[in-house]
Structure formats: structure tokens, C-alpha cells
Amino acid sequence: MCGIVGYVGRHNAVPVLISGLESLEYRGYDSAGVAVLQNDGIGIRKAKGKVDNLRTLLLNNPVSGKVGIGHTRWATHGAPSDRNAHPHFSNGEVIAVVHNGIIENYQELKDELEAKGYKFESETDTETAANLIYDFYKECNDLLEAVRLTLERIEGSYALGVLCSDCPDQIIAARKESPLIIGIGQGENFIASDIPAILEYTRDAYILDDKELALVKADSIQIFDIEGNEIEKSVYSYKWNVEAAQKSGYDHFMLKEIYEQPKVVKDNLAHRFSEDGKHIELDGIKLGKEQLKNINQIYIVACGTAYYAGLVGKYLLERIVRIPVNSEVASEFRYKDPLIDEHTLVIVVSQSGETADTLSALKLAKDRGARVLAIVNAVGSSIAREADDVLYTLAGFEIAVASTKAFSAQVTAMYLITLHIAQELGKISDEDFAEIKTALDKLPSQINDILTKAVPAIRKFVNKYIGSKNVFYIGRGLDYVVGMEGSLKLKEIAYLHSEPYAAGELKHGPIALIEEATLVVGVVTQESLFDKTKSNIKEVKARGAKVLAIAMKGNSSIEEVADDVIYIPRTHWMLTSILANIPQQLFAYYMALGLGEDIDKPRNLAKSVTVE
Ligand code: AGP
């Protein structure tokens, strides 16, 4: 996905646009650009690479004006390049457009426009929108109407910011499936993909819904539906603060967010139990006995790290609640014609609340009558607004592309939902509930314990094995799932090929890949499976592997087979996933640091993938 920002007011737009784009780089950083209305028309400056490159370009070749739009890109159509960077001009440099999304029928529209004599500079779908708006504008001489008519032709997703050289006092914005908010200032107004871009100026915004447009001027904001009718919207006031969006002294957002996890888990547990601590209270979620008695299966659907958090939920719900639970990646779920109906509970998990595949999976589930519960971090996001119930994960901004604290928050949400459903269906005794509650209350301090003690051992292990080219993560049950998340982290930020594998399955082929000094992370926190996984570690050791084991304190016999061991504090078998993942996060972080990679903005990635 991409980041969009716009400004209209009494100051030079460029500094506002650049700082906004820097706050949005987690959405993509293949290229960046700005378009500004100047006395002699629209000035555009854009450059391949991060916003820093654009900043340098502007030093040598400035533009300035009081109305402008900016864009930071995650490439979909056309490779990252100056030419494909947004903003895009129409012919005649009358219209300038920034866009987040995919215009699925852009080739058909482009052919039509080329037949009319339009010329194209780039390989992007967005340039088609710029020329189509211009084509309508020449007919109706009304920018808002020209954009509206264009949107009626476009198939696909968009968040758009549009300038016109004839309309020096306004920005037109529009949204369908890609997020866009209209920031409300004093004598100035903004558009943005997400609140971090404009938080230093305002916390108040209108959240555009699908197929809505906005006419934004310095002293007015008008919002319209796709038919052109003006509509009223309520103001949303964000609770974020600027400090939360900064690094607070950490070298990277990822490290800051790793160290925020004790508080995040504590916040997610707070106020979610009854006064006497004997019942779960889930923020007004309507999933009581009445709703649950009609449910005969559960689907958990998500992408990436959120999918792994959901998988933890699958294991726990099946073990404790004894309901069939299917866990699917959203991009598979939505095309497999899933067997769901009004007796299915679909739980979607998403940090950003904007992941296109997860949002589409949610809509498919609702279309088939399923009840949808969303576990979401971003307040007011598309997924949060579409779901029947929302459990917010209260993790605050997660800026680093590699998700850490959101995973812990999502898994905590899974713990709460499992306990809630188990209680509602009478599947858990008061004693077992109390035992788990006691263990949950210790989690924040136990996370902190690992964070303060494990780093030296992890850094030593990283230094020993930093040259590794292939890494395996092996485990059984919940440990296997945790290894999936650990493996993804290493791929994402250290660019090391790694593979999670069910420890008991390795011998059915993949063990052929184990050779001298192959690095294996063995997750062995599940004590009921300890001996089995320990013997699997012996198997890989016998073939030359080097093993870093993650085990629960008290299981020191693991030292007989592992080269290095990171111990996590003892906890209930159900709750080991968050604790076991902390060393994995740190391992990936220090490996990437040692390799000199860009930890917060890893190549090819974006924080939320709002395109399919
Ligand atoms: C995780 O580190 C990645 N950034 C990615 O897998 C992410 O979890 C996935 O894209 C889902 O994003 P979401 O939680 O915002 O839906």
C-alpha cells in the first residue's frame, strides 16, 4: 500500500507534506513525491527511494505553495522509479493525482484515452485516473464533478488526492477500500492515509467511507456521496499522541515496540475481567451463550503475523472449547468457496485493519451469513467498521513494518476470547479459569524479565551464527506456531531464508537439508511434548546442525542437546506463545542489525498491504 497526505491552508504546504510522508513511510517507500499549486501552475517533484531522496531533490529544485498533495509508494503497477513515482500529471499538466489502491480496469480506460490522443509517461494505473479526470474536466469544467464521473468508471480500490491548476484553493479527495481521512485544522485542512501524517497539526478528522468524496479548502470541508449529494459526517477525535509516534530514544521503532510489550499485554488484560476476576468482559462484544449456541464451527482468517496469532487461537479454542476451528490465510480463504454459513463464527485478525485480503474475506463471510468478530489495532479502520463485533488490541501505533507488539496483543486477545467462549459454553472449571487468570496477570512482568535478561545471550548467539544462510524453526503444537512467527521475523528484516517446520515432520524429507552448521531454532516450551521435540533436536544435531533452544525454566535437560538455550519464565502451557516469541523477536532484530539491514523499513515490504 502507499501513503497519501495533502494540505490546504495559509502556510507553505511542502514542509507539511514532507513530514507527513515521513510518518507514512511505513506504508511504503519505493518512491515519494509532492505536487504543489504555484502561481504558474502545478509544480511536481518526485524521486525513487525513500522520502530522504525527495527532500534532497527539493533542496536543489524547490517548489512552494499553500495547496499540495504528497505520496510515498509501495509499487504495484510499474517498477519503483522516478517516472512511476506519484504524483502523476494529466496531459497539459492541468490535473495532478496521488493514489493508493489498484485500478483494475485501467488498461481498458487507458486504451480509450489513447484513442482520444492522450499520451502516457508512466507504467502506472494512476496516470490513467489523472487523464480521465482531465477528460471529464474539459467537458464539465467542475473538478469535483470530473472526479465523481471518473470514480463511476473506475473498478478497483482507491484513496485519491487531486489538484487542478485552475482551482488553486482546493483538494479533491475520494476513497474506496483504501483508507483516507480529512484532517480538520484551524484555517487549514488536511487529507491523509492515516493519522500519524497530520497528528502534529490535528487529532480531529472525518473518516471517509467507501465511495465518498471531499472538497477540501482552507476554511471548509464538504463531503459528498458518489451520486454527488452532500452528506454530514461526525468528527472522529484520535487519542494518539505525537510522542507515541516517535522512537523515544530507541534506535529503531521495532526495538521500541518490542520493549512496549509488557505494557501492551497489561493494557489488553486490564478492564477485561469482572471486578472479582472470575469472568471475562469483552468490551461489549455480543458473543454470549445466545449467539454461541448457534455456532458449530469457527474460522480464523488473517495474513502474516496476524495469521500466526490466529493460529494460536485455533489450537487453544479446539483444545479447550472443543469446537472445530479452521485457520486460513485470507488470500486463500476468499477464493476457496469456504463452507461457512449462519452457524459459523469468523474471527478476522488485523493490526492495520486495512489489509485488502482480510477485508475481502470479512465481506465474503458476512455475505454468507457468518457472524464476524474482528481483532484489530487501528481504531476506526475499515475492518473494524465492517465487523459485527470488534475487540481492539490497544497496542498503540505499530510503526515498524515487522510486527511485534501487535502479535502479543493479538495473542492476548485470543487468550481472552478462548476463556470467554469456554466460560459461556461451560467448558472450563472455575479452578482452571482462576489458574490461567493468575498466570495471565504475571505475563507482563515475565515479558519484562526476558527483555532485561535474554539480550546478552541472544547477541552472543547472533555473533556466532551471523553468517548462516538457512535457518529452521522447529516445534510441536503451539511451539510450531510460534516458530512460524519467529521465522517470518527473520525473513522480513534480516532477509535470511528460514523455514518453520513441525518438529515431528522434519524426518519425512526436509531433514535432508540439514548439514554442518545449519542453524536450527528449537521451540520446546510445551512440556507435554518436550521429550518428543528434544529427540527431534537430537536428530538435527546428529546431522551437524547448531541449535538455539527456547525452553521453559526448569527443563535444563535441554542443555544436553542444544548449543544454546534461552529460558522463558514458567507459565501455564496455554500462555507460552507470547513469552517464547520475545527471544525470537530479539534474535531477528540483532541478526538484522548485525547484517546492517534497514530494520524499520525492510525492502519490498509495507506495513499494511491494502492491495490484493
Ligand atoms: C508482519 O511482521 C508483517 N508486517 C505482515 O505479515 C503483517 O502481519 C500482515 O501483512 C498482516 O497485516 P495486518 O495485521 O495489518 O492485517
XYZ file of C-alpha atoms and ligand atoms in Angstrom:
628
model
C 0.000 0.000 0.000
C 1.005 3.666 -0.203
C 0.790 6.797 1.903
C -1.042 9.949 0.879
C -1.016 13.384 2.516
C -2.432 16.763 1.463
C -2.525 20.300 2.848
C -4.532 23.404 2.105
C -4.020 26.466 4.302
C -2.023 29.608 4.857
C 1.473 28.070 5.147
C 3.825 26.558 2.586
C 2.479 23.046 2.008
C 5.854 21.412 1.289
C 7.194 21.025 4.865
C 3.808 19.674 5.963
C 3.805 17.201 3.086
C 7.377 16.017 3.689
C 6.931 15.457 7.439
C 3.620 13.765 6.724
C 5.210 11.452 4.191
C 7.989 10.551 6.632
C 5.321 9.483 9.131
C 3.683 7.386 6.430
C 6.791 5.627 5.126
C 5.738 2.503 6.997
C 3.082 2.231 4.289
C 5.655 2.045 1.508
C 8.919 3.665 0.498
C 9.718 2.711 -3.099
C 9.426 6.348 -4.195
C 7.971 9.668 -2.992
C 6.744 12.920 -4.486
C 4.808 16.149 -3.973
C 2.626 18.332 -6.177
C 2.038 21.966 -5.192
C -0.160 24.662 -6.692
C 2.077 27.611 -7.615
C 1.314 30.891 -9.362
C 2.401 29.417 -12.686
C 0.515 26.125 -12.310
C 1.268 22.835 -10.566
C 4.857 22.033 -9.617
C 5.779 18.370 -9.137
C 8.921 16.952 -7.590
C 9.348 13.184 -7.185
C 12.128 10.652 -6.710
C 12.732 6.926 -6.453
C 13.561 5.652 -2.984
C 12.752 6.983 0.472
C 11.437 10.418 1.365
C 15.006 11.491 2.144
C 15.764 11.406 -1.573
C 12.792 13.684 -2.240
C 13.930 16.040 0.499
C 17.349 16.306 -1.165
C 15.760 16.920 -4.565
C 13.656 19.743 -3.116
C 16.719 21.407 -1.618
C 18.200 21.747 -5.095
C 14.961 22.231 -7.003
C 12.292 23.635 -4.660
C 8.594 24.188 -5.146
C 6.279 26.014 -2.776
C 2.622 26.906 -2.450
C -0.249 26.728 0.012
C -2.058 23.790 -1.527
C -0.352 20.484 -2.137
C -0.504 16.691 -2.140
C 2.189 14.115 -1.416
C 2.683 10.382 -1.854
C 5.030 7.638 -0.684
C 4.745 4.492 -2.795
C 4.682 0.728 -2.474
C 4.856 -0.276 -6.129
C 2.045 -2.289 -7.689
C 1.929 -1.249 -11.372
C 5.377 -0.340 -12.695
C 8.747 -0.752 -11.015
C 9.955 1.777 -8.425
C 11.361 4.689 -10.471
C 11.207 8.467 -10.838
C 8.867 8.020 -13.793
C 6.414 5.808 -11.915
C 6.559 7.849 -8.717
C 3.428 9.772 -7.745
C 2.038 12.438 -8.147
C 1.046 11.945 -11.786
C 0.110 14.731 -14.182
C -2.643 14.609 -16.741
C -1.768 15.767 -20.234
C -1.369 19.536 -20.193
C -0.297 19.419 -16.532
C -3.784 20.572 -15.542
C -4.547 17.746 -13.106
C -2.222 16.094 -10.580
C -3.150 12.903 -8.723
C -1.842 10.767 -5.868
C -3.402 7.326 -5.416
C -3.328 4.381 -3.045
C -5.019 1.263 -4.405
C -5.400 -0.598 -7.692
C -7.473 0.441 -10.718
C -8.336 -2.985 -12.064
C -9.752 -1.744 -15.388
C -7.009 0.792 -16.010
C -5.864 -0.785 -19.286
C -9.348 -0.511 -20.804
C -9.586 3.133 -19.694
C -6.050 3.819 -20.915
C -6.864 2.386 -24.344
C -9.916 4.652 -24.565
C -7.848 7.694 -23.632
C -5.018 6.844 -26.018
C -7.601 6.543 -28.771
C -8.571 10.130 -27.923
C -4.967 11.188 -28.310
C -3.806 11.151 -24.700
C -0.135 10.363 -24.118
C 1.187 8.422 -21.106
C 4.535 8.858 -19.380
C 4.459 6.050 -16.819
C 3.527 2.376 -16.405
C 1.118 3.156 -13.565
C -2.630 2.720 -13.323
C -2.785 6.081 -11.522
C -1.838 8.118 -14.566
C -4.985 6.788 -16.220
C -7.035 8.350 -13.427
C -5.269 11.706 -13.911
C -6.077 11.758 -17.629
C -9.629 10.525 -17.140
C -10.314 13.277 -14.610
C -8.866 15.777 -17.061
C -11.010 14.377 -19.870
C -14.188 14.865 -17.823
C -12.962 18.220 -16.505
C -12.615 19.607 -20.037
C -16.289 18.761 -20.579
C -17.825 19.907 -17.296
C -15.312 22.473 -16.074
C -16.012 21.339 -12.498
C -13.220 19.487 -10.680
C -15.445 17.739 -8.110
C -17.819 16.542 -10.814
C -14.922 15.445 -13.021
C -13.550 13.310 -10.177
C -17.005 11.927 -9.408
C -17.575 10.914 -13.024
C -14.141 9.301 -13.087
C -14.908 7.231 -9.996
C -18.033 5.932 -11.667
C -15.782 4.473 -14.401
C -13.085 3.100 -12.119
C -13.209 -0.520 -10.918
C -10.950 -1.400 -8.021
C -9.725 0.404 -4.924
C -8.581 3.964 -4.385
C -7.699 6.693 -1.994
C -7.162 9.740 -4.160
C -5.851 13.276 -3.748
C -6.429 15.556 -6.746
C -5.199 19.059 -7.631
C -6.214 21.208 -10.593
C -4.184 24.155 -11.902
C -7.457 26.077 -12.448
C -8.595 25.574 -8.823
C -5.810 26.994 -6.649
C -7.724 26.800 -3.389
C -8.770 23.183 -3.114
C -8.003 19.488 -2.989
C -10.491 16.820 -4.003
C -10.204 13.586 -2.052
C -12.018 10.279 -2.562
C -11.945 6.814 -1.064
C -12.942 3.245 -1.887
C -11.369 0.413 0.162
C -8.119 2.293 0.761
C -8.174 4.436 3.912
C -8.361 8.234 3.754
C -9.136 10.793 6.439
C -9.814 14.537 6.204
C -7.922 16.352 8.956
C -9.654 19.374 10.479
C -7.385 22.315 11.321
C -7.796 25.990 12.169
C -7.744 27.903 8.872
C -6.117 24.861 7.296
C -7.231 21.346 6.455
C -5.555 18.088 5.526
C -6.008 14.745 3.819
C -4.071 11.672 4.942
C -3.967 7.899 4.664
C -3.522 7.666 8.418
C -3.434 9.982 11.411
C 0.364 9.884 12.053
C 0.840 12.100 8.983
C -1.066 15.036 10.464
C -1.051 14.347 14.221
C 1.197 17.324 14.976
C -1.478 19.597 13.474
C -4.762 17.981 14.463
C -6.340 14.947 16.104
C -9.766 15.652 14.628
C -10.808 14.199 11.307
C -13.608 12.940 9.142
C -13.049 9.261 8.221
C -14.168 8.867 4.607
C -16.245 5.789 3.900
C -16.227 3.882 0.621
C -17.343 5.897 -2.403
C -17.266 9.218 -0.604
C -15.585 12.367 -1.900
C -14.420 15.510 -0.137
C -13.916 19.076 -1.360
C -11.225 20.434 0.965
C -10.413 24.154 1.249
C -8.523 26.094 3.892
C -11.703 27.150 5.656
C -14.219 24.490 4.627
C -14.676 20.770 4.121
C -17.603 19.392 2.169
C -18.263 15.676 1.864
C -20.335 14.004 -0.856
C -21.595 10.560 -1.744
C -20.811 9.035 -5.140
C -24.033 10.494 -6.548
C -22.827 13.985 -5.657
C -25.157 14.579 -2.696
C -23.553 16.487 0.163
C -23.593 14.451 3.404
C -22.957 15.127 7.063
C -20.281 13.160 8.937
C -19.295 13.120 12.579
C -15.839 14.225 13.653
C -13.547 11.480 14.939
C -11.024 12.556 17.594
C -7.913 10.349 17.710
C -6.449 9.596 21.108
C -2.892 9.016 19.771
C -0.141 11.390 20.854
C 2.860 12.582 18.890
C 5.325 11.022 21.336
C 3.778 7.605 20.650
C 4.706 8.046 17.007
C 8.344 8.849 17.770
C 11.185 6.461 18.660
C 11.569 7.683 22.245
C 15.317 7.123 22.294
C 15.343 3.668 20.740
C 17.487 3.082 17.647
C 14.522 1.642 15.779
C 10.758 1.621 16.070
C 10.938 -2.179 16.091
C 13.064 -2.223 19.247
C 10.838 0.357 20.903
C 7.777 -1.725 20.081
C 9.443 -4.921 21.358
C 10.023 -3.187 24.678
C 6.483 -1.845 24.803
C 5.098 -5.380 25.036
C 4.857 -5.647 28.841
C 2.625 -2.564 28.836
C 0.680 -3.680 25.764
C -0.175 -7.054 27.299
C -1.038 -5.378 30.596
C -3.307 -2.892 28.838
C -5.034 -5.685 26.939
C -5.743 -7.565 30.152
C -6.855 -4.542 32.120
C -10.611 -3.936 32.357
C -11.363 -7.202 30.596
C -12.194 -9.133 33.706
C -15.074 -8.654 36.104
C -14.356 -6.932 39.400
C -13.952 -10.299 41.136
C -11.676 -11.547 38.341
C -13.900 -14.548 37.718
C -15.346 -13.598 34.345
C -14.178 -12.112 31.082
C -15.769 -8.846 29.969
C -15.014 -8.157 26.317
C -15.834 -4.506 25.637
C -19.494 -5.077 24.907
C -18.883 -7.840 22.395
C -22.123 -9.696 21.774
C -20.806 -13.284 21.888
C -22.769 -14.702 24.755
C -24.425 -18.079 25.161
C -27.329 -16.880 22.982
C -25.113 -16.209 19.962
C -22.702 -19.070 20.621
C -25.341 -21.789 20.843
C -25.921 -21.385 17.085
C -22.225 -21.684 16.275
C -20.959 -25.103 15.143
C -17.613 -24.021 13.700
C -15.120 -21.174 13.872
C -12.882 -19.776 11.128
C -9.903 -17.595 11.981
C -8.748 -15.585 8.958
C -5.796 -13.197 8.659
C -2.447 -12.572 6.930
C 1.169 -12.821 8.021
C 1.846 -12.313 11.689
C -1.848 -11.822 12.380
C -2.455 -15.254 10.842
C 0.038 -16.808 13.258
C -1.654 -15.109 16.197
C -4.918 -16.557 14.907
C -3.322 -19.992 14.693
C -2.533 -19.804 18.409
C -6.232 -19.162 18.878
C -7.111 -22.199 16.774
C -5.003 -24.512 18.922
C -6.451 -23.131 22.145
C -10.093 -22.990 21.075
C -10.020 -26.575 19.812
C -8.213 -27.845 22.914
C -10.387 -26.018 25.432
C -13.725 -25.230 23.779
C -13.853 -28.411 21.590
C -15.368 -26.624 18.564
C -13.858 -27.264 15.089
C -11.660 -24.290 14.197
C -10.273 -23.653 10.710
C -7.453 -21.188 10.367
C -6.831 -19.765 6.898
C -4.715 -17.073 5.294
C -7.162 -14.532 3.926
C -5.886 -14.722 0.337
C -6.716 -18.438 0.284
C -9.953 -18.238 2.261
C -11.600 -15.806 -0.078
C -11.088 -17.944 -3.191
C -11.779 -21.411 -1.799
C -15.572 -21.109 -1.662
C -15.448 -21.758 2.103
C -18.082 -23.878 3.813
C -19.466 -21.148 6.059
C -22.969 -20.066 6.968
C -25.001 -18.522 9.791
C -23.639 -21.213 12.124
C -20.060 -20.055 11.605
C -18.155 -17.546 13.709
C -15.424 -15.910 11.612
C -12.667 -14.176 13.566
C -10.545 -11.834 11.449
C -7.260 -10.538 12.856
C -5.525 -7.428 11.591
C -3.187 -4.838 13.102
C -3.865 -2.168 10.489
C -7.496 -3.057 9.892
C -6.852 -2.245 6.209
C -5.329 -5.427 4.760
C -7.174 -5.916 1.487
C -7.293 -9.712 1.589
C -8.531 -9.774 5.162
C -11.147 -7.093 4.469
C -12.403 -9.033 1.447
C -12.513 -12.235 3.478
C -14.584 -10.426 6.091
C -17.054 -9.242 3.456
C -17.334 -12.750 1.991
C -18.033 -14.168 5.457
C -20.754 -11.602 6.079
C -22.290 -12.213 2.652
C -22.637 -15.878 3.644
C -24.344 -15.100 6.907
C -21.453 -15.742 9.269
C -21.014 -13.649 12.383
C -17.732 -11.722 12.205
C -15.573 -10.751 15.151
C -12.597 -8.532 14.295
C -9.445 -8.345 16.404
C -7.975 -5.022 15.260
C -5.415 -2.499 16.432
C -6.180 0.556 14.294
C -9.223 2.255 15.719
C -11.851 3.206 13.162
C -10.176 1.167 10.397
C -12.133 -0.434 7.564
C -12.137 -3.924 9.099
C -13.200 -2.522 12.472
C -16.089 -0.726 10.817
C -17.276 -3.675 8.762
C -17.259 -6.335 11.501
C -20.244 -7.283 13.682
C -18.044 -7.061 16.794
C -14.606 -5.550 17.349
C -12.058 -6.339 20.030
C -9.397 -3.637 19.857
C -5.852 -4.766 20.707
C -4.856 -1.463 22.340
C -1.218 -1.762 21.196
C -0.898 1.870 20.131
C 0.918 2.831 16.928
C 2.916 -0.008 15.435
C 5.215 1.770 13.003
C 7.881 -0.866 12.290
C 6.922 -2.993 9.316
C 7.831 -6.121 11.265
C 5.009 -6.675 13.700
C 5.980 -7.387 17.309
C 3.764 -5.830 19.970
C 0.706 -6.314 17.790
C 1.372 -10.065 17.763
C 1.497 -10.148 21.551
C -1.679 -8.083 21.735
C -3.435 -10.329 19.217
C -2.432 -13.484 21.084
C -3.622 -11.911 24.336
C -6.938 -11.246 22.619
C -7.029 -14.916 21.616
C -6.485 -15.918 25.236
C -9.388 -13.706 26.328
C -11.733 -14.896 23.585
C -10.904 -18.549 24.311
C -11.592 -18.078 28.021
C -14.764 -16.130 27.325
C -16.223 -18.704 24.944
C -15.142 -21.546 27.242
C -16.940 -19.902 30.146
C -20.071 -19.137 28.149
C -20.253 -22.763 26.982
C -19.317 -24.247 30.357
C -16.085 -25.755 29.034
C -13.793 -24.540 31.803
C -13.934 -25.023 35.539
C -13.670 -22.098 37.932
C -10.421 -23.574 39.238
C -8.840 -23.832 35.798
C -10.039 -20.331 34.950
C -8.532 -18.977 38.153
C -5.218 -20.749 37.470
C -4.999 -19.261 33.982
C -6.025 -15.814 35.233
C -3.230 -15.898 37.807
C -0.755 -16.861 35.093
C -2.073 -14.133 32.773
C -1.565 -11.490 35.430
C 2.126 -12.452 35.608
C 2.719 -12.228 31.837
C 3.683 -8.514 31.643
C 6.395 -8.849 34.278
C 7.587 -12.123 32.733
C 7.934 -10.451 29.333
C 9.930 -7.720 31.027
C 12.058 -10.366 32.696
C 13.046 -11.836 29.321
C 13.677 -8.391 27.819
C 16.046 -7.473 30.629
C 17.930 -10.784 30.785
C 17.967 -12.511 27.385
C 19.707 -9.918 25.210
C 23.367 -10.769 26.023
C 22.829 -14.478 25.296
C 20.950 -13.688 22.087
C 23.591 -11.251 20.870
C 26.264 -13.867 21.598
C 24.350 -16.445 19.584
C 23.823 -13.984 16.729
C 27.556 -13.232 16.640
C 28.293 -16.963 16.492
C 25.925 -17.671 13.618
C 25.511 -14.397 11.742
C 26.850 -15.980 8.541
C 24.046 -18.560 8.425
C 22.257 -18.821 5.115
C 19.353 -21.113 6.034
C 17.533 -21.358 9.315
C 14.919 -23.845 10.554
C 12.394 -23.181 13.292
C 11.087 -26.438 14.728
C 8.491 -27.167 17.376
C 5.314 -29.072 18.120
C 1.801 -27.764 18.805
C 1.843 -24.145 19.980
C 5.640 -24.188 19.693
C 5.349 -24.985 15.995
C 3.090 -21.943 15.575
C 5.451 -19.681 17.489
C 8.263 -20.857 15.223
C 6.259 -19.693 12.205
C 6.198 -16.175 13.613
C 9.884 -16.307 14.508
C 10.729 -17.462 11.012
C 8.755 -14.640 9.419
C 10.561 -12.038 11.502
C 13.952 -13.327 10.374
C 12.865 -13.313 6.723
C 11.364 -9.850 6.928
C 14.191 -7.874 8.437
C 17.376 -9.976 8.130
C 16.457 -11.258 4.656
C 17.585 -14.747 5.782
C 15.774 -17.699 4.282
C 14.163 -19.539 7.171
C 11.529 -22.194 7.415
C 9.234 -23.207 10.269
C 8.626 -26.946 10.415
C 6.642 -29.298 12.591
C 9.447 -30.983 14.532
C 7.922 -34.416 14.090
C 7.617 -33.961 10.335
C 11.223 -32.987 9.579
C 12.328 -36.602 9.144
C 9.831 -37.022 6.303
C 12.138 -35.239 3.846
C 13.257 -31.752 4.892
C 15.896 -33.162 7.262
C 17.858 -33.816 4.076
C 18.583 -30.061 4.114
C 20.305 -30.216 7.491
C 24.054 -30.103 7.140
C 27.105 -28.953 9.078
C 26.303 -25.701 10.925
C 22.716 -25.399 9.689
C 21.068 -23.118 12.224
C 18.004 -24.514 13.986
C 15.842 -22.695 16.493
C 14.072 -25.312 18.592
C 10.994 -24.067 20.441
C 10.356 -26.534 23.268
C 8.099 -24.819 25.799
C 5.225 -27.334 25.635
C 6.214 -29.731 28.419
C 3.800 -32.449 27.276
C 5.785 -32.574 24.031
C 9.212 -31.808 25.488
C 10.767 -35.253 25.120
C 9.497 -35.629 21.560
C 10.904 -32.291 20.451
C 14.118 -32.926 22.342
C 14.623 -36.093 20.321
C 13.943 -34.166 17.116
C 16.670 -31.755 18.163
C 18.978 -34.734 18.649
C 18.171 -35.819 15.079
C 19.253 -32.479 13.619
C 22.267 -32.282 15.898
C 23.371 -35.682 14.664
C 23.490 -34.175 11.189
C 25.610 -31.188 12.112
C 23.020 -28.545 12.994
C 23.637 -25.810 15.546
C 20.644 -25.379 17.854
C 19.321 -22.428 19.803
C 16.580 -23.803 22.069
C 13.816 -21.759 23.671
C 12.568 -23.651 26.713
C 10.728 -23.069 29.945
C 12.797 -22.665 33.102
C 13.204 -25.983 34.928
C 13.757 -28.030 31.757
C 17.535 -27.852 31.891
C 17.920 -31.301 30.316
C 17.515 -29.460 27.008
C 21.133 -28.397 27.508
C 22.145 -31.981 26.743
C 21.171 -31.442 23.107
C 21.140 -27.686 22.370
C 24.181 -25.479 21.749
C 22.493 -22.506 23.392
C 19.299 -22.176 25.427
C 17.123 -19.179 26.182
C 14.835 -19.905 29.103
C 11.459 -18.269 29.488
C 9.739 -17.963 32.877
C 7.426 -20.812 33.824
C 3.779 -20.264 32.936
C 0.601 -22.168 32.065
C 1.032 -24.344 28.945
C -1.644 -22.209 27.242
C 0.308 -18.983 27.674
C 3.839 -19.792 26.471
C 3.474 -18.342 22.944
C 3.996 -14.669 23.791
C 6.937 -15.419 26.070
C 8.617 -17.800 23.608
C 8.301 -15.231 20.848
C 10.204 -12.484 22.663
C 13.629 -14.175 22.165
C 12.694 -14.751 18.512
C 11.941 -11.058 18.022
C 15.235 -10.099 19.616
C 17.101 -12.750 17.607
C 15.725 -11.371 14.334
C 16.375 -7.778 15.410
C 20.035 -8.330 16.347
C 20.647 -10.523 13.323
C 19.327 -7.747 11.047
C 21.322 -5.163 12.986
C 24.468 -7.233 12.582
C 23.828 -7.562 8.871
C 23.293 -3.815 8.536
C 19.781 -4.093 7.163
C 17.101 -1.386 7.329
C 15.156 -2.728 10.288
C 12.088 -0.455 10.317
C 11.661 -0.258 6.537
C 12.748 -3.597 5.088
C 12.965 -3.913 1.316
C 9.888 -4.828 -0.758
C 7.542 -4.603 2.231
C 4.908 -2.239 3.606
C 3.227 -2.093 6.957
C -0.228 -2.837 5.688
C -0.938 -4.425 2.322
C -4.071 -2.685 1.126
C -3.785 -4.193 -2.348
C -4.511 -7.800 -3.252
C 4.324 -8.954 9.936
O 5.552 -8.615 10.527
C 4.150 -8.319 8.581
N 4.268 -6.921 8.629
C 2.896 -8.795 7.876
O 2.954 -10.205 7.792
C 1.564 -8.406 8.547
O 1.398 -9.121 9.750
C 0.434 -8.771 7.590
O 0.593 -8.038 6.403
C -0.953 -8.504 8.169
O -1.105 -7.133 8.419
P -2.356 -6.663 9.312
O -2.189 -7.310 10.661
O -2.262 -5.176 9.355
O -3.602 -7.146 8.622
